[in-house]
CSV table of C-alpha atoms in Angstrom, one decimal:
chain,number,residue,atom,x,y,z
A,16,UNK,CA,57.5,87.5,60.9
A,17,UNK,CA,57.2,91.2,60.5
A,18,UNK,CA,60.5,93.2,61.9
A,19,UNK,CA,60.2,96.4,63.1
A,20,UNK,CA,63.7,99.0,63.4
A,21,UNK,CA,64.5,98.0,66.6
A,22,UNK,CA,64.7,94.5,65.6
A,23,UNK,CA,67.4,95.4,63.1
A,24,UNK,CA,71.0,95.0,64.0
A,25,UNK,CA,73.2,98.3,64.2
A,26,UNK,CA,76.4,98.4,62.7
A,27,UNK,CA,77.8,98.8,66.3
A,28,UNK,CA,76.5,95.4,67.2
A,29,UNK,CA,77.5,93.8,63.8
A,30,UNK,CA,81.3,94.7,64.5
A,31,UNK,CA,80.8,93.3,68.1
A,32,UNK,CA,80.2,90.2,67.0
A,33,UNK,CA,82.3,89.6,64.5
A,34,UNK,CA,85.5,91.0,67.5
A,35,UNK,CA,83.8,88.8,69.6
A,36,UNK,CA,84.8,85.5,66.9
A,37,UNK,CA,87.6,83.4,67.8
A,38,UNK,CA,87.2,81.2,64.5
A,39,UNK,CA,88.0,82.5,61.4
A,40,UNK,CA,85.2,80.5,59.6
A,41,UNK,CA,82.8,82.2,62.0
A,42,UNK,CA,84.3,85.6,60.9
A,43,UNK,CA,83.8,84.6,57.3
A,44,UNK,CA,80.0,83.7,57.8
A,45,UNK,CA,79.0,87.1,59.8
A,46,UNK,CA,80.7,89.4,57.3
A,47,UNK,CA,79.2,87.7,54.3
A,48,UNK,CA,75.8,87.3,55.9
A,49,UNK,CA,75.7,91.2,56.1
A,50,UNK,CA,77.7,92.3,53.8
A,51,UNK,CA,76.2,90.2,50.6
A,52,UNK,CA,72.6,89.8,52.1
A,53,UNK,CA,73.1,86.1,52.1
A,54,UNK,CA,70.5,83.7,53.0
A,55,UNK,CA,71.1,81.2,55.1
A,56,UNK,CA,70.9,78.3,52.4
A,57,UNK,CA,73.2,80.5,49.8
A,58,UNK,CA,75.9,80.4,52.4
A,59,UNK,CA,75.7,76.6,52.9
A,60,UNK,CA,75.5,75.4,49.5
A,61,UNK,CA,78.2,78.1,48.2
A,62,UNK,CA,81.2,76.4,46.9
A,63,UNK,CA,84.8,78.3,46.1
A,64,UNK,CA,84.0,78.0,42.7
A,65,UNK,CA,81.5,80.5,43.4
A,66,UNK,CA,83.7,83.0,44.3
A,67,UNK,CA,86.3,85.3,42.3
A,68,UNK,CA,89.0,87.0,44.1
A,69,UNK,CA,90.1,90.1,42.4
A,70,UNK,CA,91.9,93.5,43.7
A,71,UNK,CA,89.1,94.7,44.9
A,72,UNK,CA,87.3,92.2,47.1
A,73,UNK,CA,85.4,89.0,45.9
A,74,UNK,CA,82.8,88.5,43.6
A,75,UNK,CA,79.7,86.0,44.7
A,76,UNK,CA,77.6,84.5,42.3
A,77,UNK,CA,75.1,82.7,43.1
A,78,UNK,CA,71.7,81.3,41.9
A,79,UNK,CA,69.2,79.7,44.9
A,80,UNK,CA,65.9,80.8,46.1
A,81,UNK,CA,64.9,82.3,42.9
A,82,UNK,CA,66.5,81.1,40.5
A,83,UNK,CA,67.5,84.2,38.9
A,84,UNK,CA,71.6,84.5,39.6
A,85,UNK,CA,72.9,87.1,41.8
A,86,UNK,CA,76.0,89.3,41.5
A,87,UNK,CA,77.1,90.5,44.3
A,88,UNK,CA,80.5,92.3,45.0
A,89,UNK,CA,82.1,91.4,48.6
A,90,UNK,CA,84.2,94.2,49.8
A,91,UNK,CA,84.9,93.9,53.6
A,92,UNK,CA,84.2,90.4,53.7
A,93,UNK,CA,87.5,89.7,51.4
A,94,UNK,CA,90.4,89.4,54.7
A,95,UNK,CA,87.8,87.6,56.5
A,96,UNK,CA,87.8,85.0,53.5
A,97,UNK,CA,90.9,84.8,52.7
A,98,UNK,CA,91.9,83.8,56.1
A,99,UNK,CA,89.0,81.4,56.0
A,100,UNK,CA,90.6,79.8,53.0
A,101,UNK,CA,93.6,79.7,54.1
A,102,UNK,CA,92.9,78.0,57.9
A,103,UNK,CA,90.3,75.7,55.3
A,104,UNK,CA,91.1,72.0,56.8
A,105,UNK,CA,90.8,70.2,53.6
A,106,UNK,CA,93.8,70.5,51.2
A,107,UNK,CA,94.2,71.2,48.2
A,108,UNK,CA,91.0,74.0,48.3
A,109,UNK,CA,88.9,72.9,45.2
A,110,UNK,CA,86.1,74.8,43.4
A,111,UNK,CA,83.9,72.0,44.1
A,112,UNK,CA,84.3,71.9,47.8
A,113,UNK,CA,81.8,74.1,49.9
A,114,UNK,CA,83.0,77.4,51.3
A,115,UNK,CA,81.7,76.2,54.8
A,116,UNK,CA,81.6,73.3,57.0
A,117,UNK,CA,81.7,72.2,60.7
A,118,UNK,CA,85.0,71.6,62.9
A,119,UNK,CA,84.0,68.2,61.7
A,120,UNK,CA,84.4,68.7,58.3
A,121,UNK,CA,80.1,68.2,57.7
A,122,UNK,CA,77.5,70.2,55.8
A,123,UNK,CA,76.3,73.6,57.7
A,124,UNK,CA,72.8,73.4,59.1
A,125,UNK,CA,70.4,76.2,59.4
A,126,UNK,CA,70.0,75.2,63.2
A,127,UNK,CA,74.0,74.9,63.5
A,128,UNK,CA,74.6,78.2,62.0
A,129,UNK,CA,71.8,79.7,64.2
A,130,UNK,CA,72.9,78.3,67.5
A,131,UNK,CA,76.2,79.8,66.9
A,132,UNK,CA,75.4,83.1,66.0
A,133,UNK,CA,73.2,83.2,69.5
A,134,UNK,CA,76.6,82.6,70.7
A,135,UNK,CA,78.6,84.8,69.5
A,136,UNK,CA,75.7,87.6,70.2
A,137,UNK,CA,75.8,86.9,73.6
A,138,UNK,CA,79.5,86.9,73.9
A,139,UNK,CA,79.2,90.6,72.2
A,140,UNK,CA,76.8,91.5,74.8
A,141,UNK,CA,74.2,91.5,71.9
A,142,UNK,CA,70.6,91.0,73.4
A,143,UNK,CA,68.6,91.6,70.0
A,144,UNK,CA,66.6,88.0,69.0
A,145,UNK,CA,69.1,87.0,66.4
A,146,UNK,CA,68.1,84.8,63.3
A,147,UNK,CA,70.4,84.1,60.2
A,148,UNK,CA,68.3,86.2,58.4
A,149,UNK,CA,68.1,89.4,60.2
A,150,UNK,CA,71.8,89.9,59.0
A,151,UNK,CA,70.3,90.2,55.2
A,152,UNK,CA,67.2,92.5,56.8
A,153,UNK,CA,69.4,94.7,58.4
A,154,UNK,CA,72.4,95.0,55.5
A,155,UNK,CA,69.5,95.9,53.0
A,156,UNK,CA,67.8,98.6,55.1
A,157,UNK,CA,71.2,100.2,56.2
A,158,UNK,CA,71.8,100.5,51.8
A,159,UNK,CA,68.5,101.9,51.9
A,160,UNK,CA,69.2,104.4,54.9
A,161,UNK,CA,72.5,105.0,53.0
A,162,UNK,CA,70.8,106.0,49.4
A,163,UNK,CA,72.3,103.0,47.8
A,164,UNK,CA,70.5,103.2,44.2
A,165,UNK,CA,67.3,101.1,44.5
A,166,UNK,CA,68.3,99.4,41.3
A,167,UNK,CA,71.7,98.2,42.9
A,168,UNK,CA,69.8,96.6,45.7
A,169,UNK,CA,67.5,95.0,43.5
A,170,UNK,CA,70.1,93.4,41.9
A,171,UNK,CA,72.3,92.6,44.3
A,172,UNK,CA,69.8,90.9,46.6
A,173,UNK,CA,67.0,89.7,44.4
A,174,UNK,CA,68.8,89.4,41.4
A,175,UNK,CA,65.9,91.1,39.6
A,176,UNK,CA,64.6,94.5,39.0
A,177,UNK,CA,61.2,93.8,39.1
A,178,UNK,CA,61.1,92.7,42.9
A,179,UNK,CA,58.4,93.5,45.2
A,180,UNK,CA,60.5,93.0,48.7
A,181,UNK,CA,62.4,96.1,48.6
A,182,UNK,CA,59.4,97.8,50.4
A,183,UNK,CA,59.6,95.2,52.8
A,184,UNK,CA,63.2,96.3,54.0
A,185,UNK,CA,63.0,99.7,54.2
A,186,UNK,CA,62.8,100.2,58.0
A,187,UNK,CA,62.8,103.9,58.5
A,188,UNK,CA,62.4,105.6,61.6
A,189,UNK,CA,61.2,108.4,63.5
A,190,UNK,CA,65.0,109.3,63.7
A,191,UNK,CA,65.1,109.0,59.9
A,192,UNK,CA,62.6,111.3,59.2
A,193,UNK,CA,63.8,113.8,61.7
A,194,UNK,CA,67.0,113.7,60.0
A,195,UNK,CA,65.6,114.3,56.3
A,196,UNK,CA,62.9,116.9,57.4
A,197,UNK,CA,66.2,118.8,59.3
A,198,UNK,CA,68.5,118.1,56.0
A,199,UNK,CA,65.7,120.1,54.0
A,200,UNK,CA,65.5,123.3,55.9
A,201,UNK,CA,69.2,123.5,56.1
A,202,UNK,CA,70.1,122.0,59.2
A,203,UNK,CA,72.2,120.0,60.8
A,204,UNK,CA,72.6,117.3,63.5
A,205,UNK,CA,75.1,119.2,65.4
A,206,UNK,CA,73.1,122.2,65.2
A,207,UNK,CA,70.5,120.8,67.3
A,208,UNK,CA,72.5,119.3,70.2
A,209,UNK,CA,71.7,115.9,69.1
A,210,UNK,CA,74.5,112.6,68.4
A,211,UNK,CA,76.2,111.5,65.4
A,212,UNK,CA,74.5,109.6,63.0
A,213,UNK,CA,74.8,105.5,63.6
A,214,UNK,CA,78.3,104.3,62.5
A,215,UNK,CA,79.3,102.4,59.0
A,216,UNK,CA,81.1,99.5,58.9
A,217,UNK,CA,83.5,100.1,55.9
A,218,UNK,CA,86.0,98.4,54.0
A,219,UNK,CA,89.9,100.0,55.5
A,220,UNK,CA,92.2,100.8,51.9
A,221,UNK,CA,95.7,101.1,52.5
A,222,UNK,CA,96.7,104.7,52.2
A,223,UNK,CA,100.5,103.2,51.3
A,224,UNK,CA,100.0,100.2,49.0
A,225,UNK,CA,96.1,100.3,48.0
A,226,UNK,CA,95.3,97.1,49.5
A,227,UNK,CA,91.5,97.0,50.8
A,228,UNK,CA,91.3,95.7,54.3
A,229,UNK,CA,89.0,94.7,56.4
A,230,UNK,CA,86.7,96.6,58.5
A,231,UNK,CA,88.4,95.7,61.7
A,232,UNK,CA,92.1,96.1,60.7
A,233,UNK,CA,94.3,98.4,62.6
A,234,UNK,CA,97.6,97.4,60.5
A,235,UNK,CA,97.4,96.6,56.2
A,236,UNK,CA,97.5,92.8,55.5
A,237,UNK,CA,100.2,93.6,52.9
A,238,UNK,CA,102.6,96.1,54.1
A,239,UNK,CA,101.7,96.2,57.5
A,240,UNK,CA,101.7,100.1,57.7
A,241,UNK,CA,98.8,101.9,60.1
A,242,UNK,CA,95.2,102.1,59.0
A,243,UNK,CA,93.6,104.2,61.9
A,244,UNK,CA,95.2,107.1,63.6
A,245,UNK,CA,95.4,104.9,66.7
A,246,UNK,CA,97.8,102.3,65.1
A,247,UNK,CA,99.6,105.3,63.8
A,248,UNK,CA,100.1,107.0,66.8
A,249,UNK,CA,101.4,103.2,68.1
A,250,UNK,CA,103.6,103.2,65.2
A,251,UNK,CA,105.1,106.6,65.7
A,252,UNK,CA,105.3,105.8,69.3
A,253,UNK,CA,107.6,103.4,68.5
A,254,UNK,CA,109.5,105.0,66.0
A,255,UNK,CA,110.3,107.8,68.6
A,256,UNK,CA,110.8,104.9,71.4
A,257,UNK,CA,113.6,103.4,68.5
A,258,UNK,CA,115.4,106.7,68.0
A,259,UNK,CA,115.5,107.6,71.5
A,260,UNK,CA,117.7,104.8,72.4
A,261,UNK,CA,119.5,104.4,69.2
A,262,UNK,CA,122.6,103.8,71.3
A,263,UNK,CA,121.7,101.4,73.8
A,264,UNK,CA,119.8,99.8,70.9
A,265,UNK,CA,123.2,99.4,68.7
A,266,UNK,CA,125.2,98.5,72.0
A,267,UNK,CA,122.7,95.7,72.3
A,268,UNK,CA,123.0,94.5,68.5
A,269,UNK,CA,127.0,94.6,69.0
A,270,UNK,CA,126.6,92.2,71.8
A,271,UNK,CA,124.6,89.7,70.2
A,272,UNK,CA,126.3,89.2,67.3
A,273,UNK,CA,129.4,89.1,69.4
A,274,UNK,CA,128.1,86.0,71.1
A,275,UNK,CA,126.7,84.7,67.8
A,276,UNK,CA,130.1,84.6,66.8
A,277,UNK,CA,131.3,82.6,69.5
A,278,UNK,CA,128.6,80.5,69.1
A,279,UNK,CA,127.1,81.2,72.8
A,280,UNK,CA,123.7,81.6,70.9
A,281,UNK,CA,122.5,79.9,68.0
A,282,UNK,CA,120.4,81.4,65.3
């Protein structure tokens, strides 16, 4: 069925649902669903193998409705996997085993996967009509909207250059062509009283230690430092917190390792 902009998910409503997941698993499945433009059947017959974790993200290769191979690099979806993979119930994680299955260890189903996400959209306060695929229709027209090459798309979600979809994606709106007629002459968004443009959902790199985050992070995965100037201002809260009460802090630690040494408390 034909989609129109409005059907599309924003990037607002994208992060809404994935903070509205209380499984990890269900975490994984949104992020890659956008983030990789992954059709429902790629995502349920993907196995580990199929995926390369590297400093960057993951790399996805895959080879199903076409039969031409897709490479497609996972950014933001890499913490959401990785925690996946590491809550995985069956142990040792092989290359051969699927990347997803039900709480009862069984094959996803297109209907499972789809109830689900209704779900988790409701939960978010989401009202949009929300399909497996409109995850992919959405993640290729915000590219688009983004001036991701054409080429890269093509690639990345056909697997081919040749493709004849990409027209079929690209959801402009009236918005969209306000904005590019007003970038021509010169001006700006500001400039004419109106909002911001929509919001990304980006990958979060650690400005300490490098490590690329997820989306939703506040504190790195690796060295726990702030990401956002809110879990910094946290941070230094409690850095000022610490060094305002350095004494009744260190009066404290004297009396607990006086009792530890008694053996009134055992550590």
């Amino acid at each position: 069925m034909t989609k129109v902009a409005s059907d599309l998910l924003t990037t607002e409503e994208i992060t809404a649902m994935v903070g509205a997941c209380t499984r990890s698993s269900d975490r994984a499945i949104i992020m890659m669903l956008y983030e990789g433009g992954f059709r429902i059947g790629e995502i349920g017959g993907m196995k580990w193998g199929d995926l390369t974790f590297d400093k960057w993200g993951v790399i996805a290769n895959v080879n199903f409705k076409t039969g031409k191979p897709r490479y497609v690099r996972l950014i933001m979806s890499r913490e959401a996997l990785a925690k996946w993979k590491n809550d995985y119930p069956a142990k040792p994680v092989t290359n051969e085993m699927p990347v997803f299955i039900t709480e009862h260890q069984t094959a996803l189903t297109h209907g499972s996967v789809a109830m689900q996400l209704k779900r988790l959209a409701k939960r978010a306060g989401v009202q949009k009509h929300i399909t497996p695929h409109i995850f992919r229709h959405s993640r290729i027209t915000h590219l688009i909207k983004e001036n991701v090459s054409e080429s890269v798309i093509k690639l990345m979600m056909w697997g081919s250059l040749t493709t004849n979809m990409f027209q079929t994606y690209a959801h402009l709106t009236g918005k969209d062509i306000d904005n590019e007629m007003l970038r021509t002459y010169g001006i700006t968004e500001t400039e004419t009283g109106e909002g911001t443009s929509e919001l990304r959902i980006e990958p979060r790199q650690c400005p300490h230690c490098k490590l690329i985050n997820g989306p939703m992070a506040e504190f790195c995965n690796s060295c726990g430092r702030s990401l956002t100037e809110l879990a910094t201002e946290a941070e230094d809260d409690i850095h000022d917190s610490i060094l305002k009460n350095m004494a009744s802090l260190k009066r404290f630690i004297a009396k607990f390792e006086d009792k530890v040494a008694k053996g009134e408390i055992v550590v």
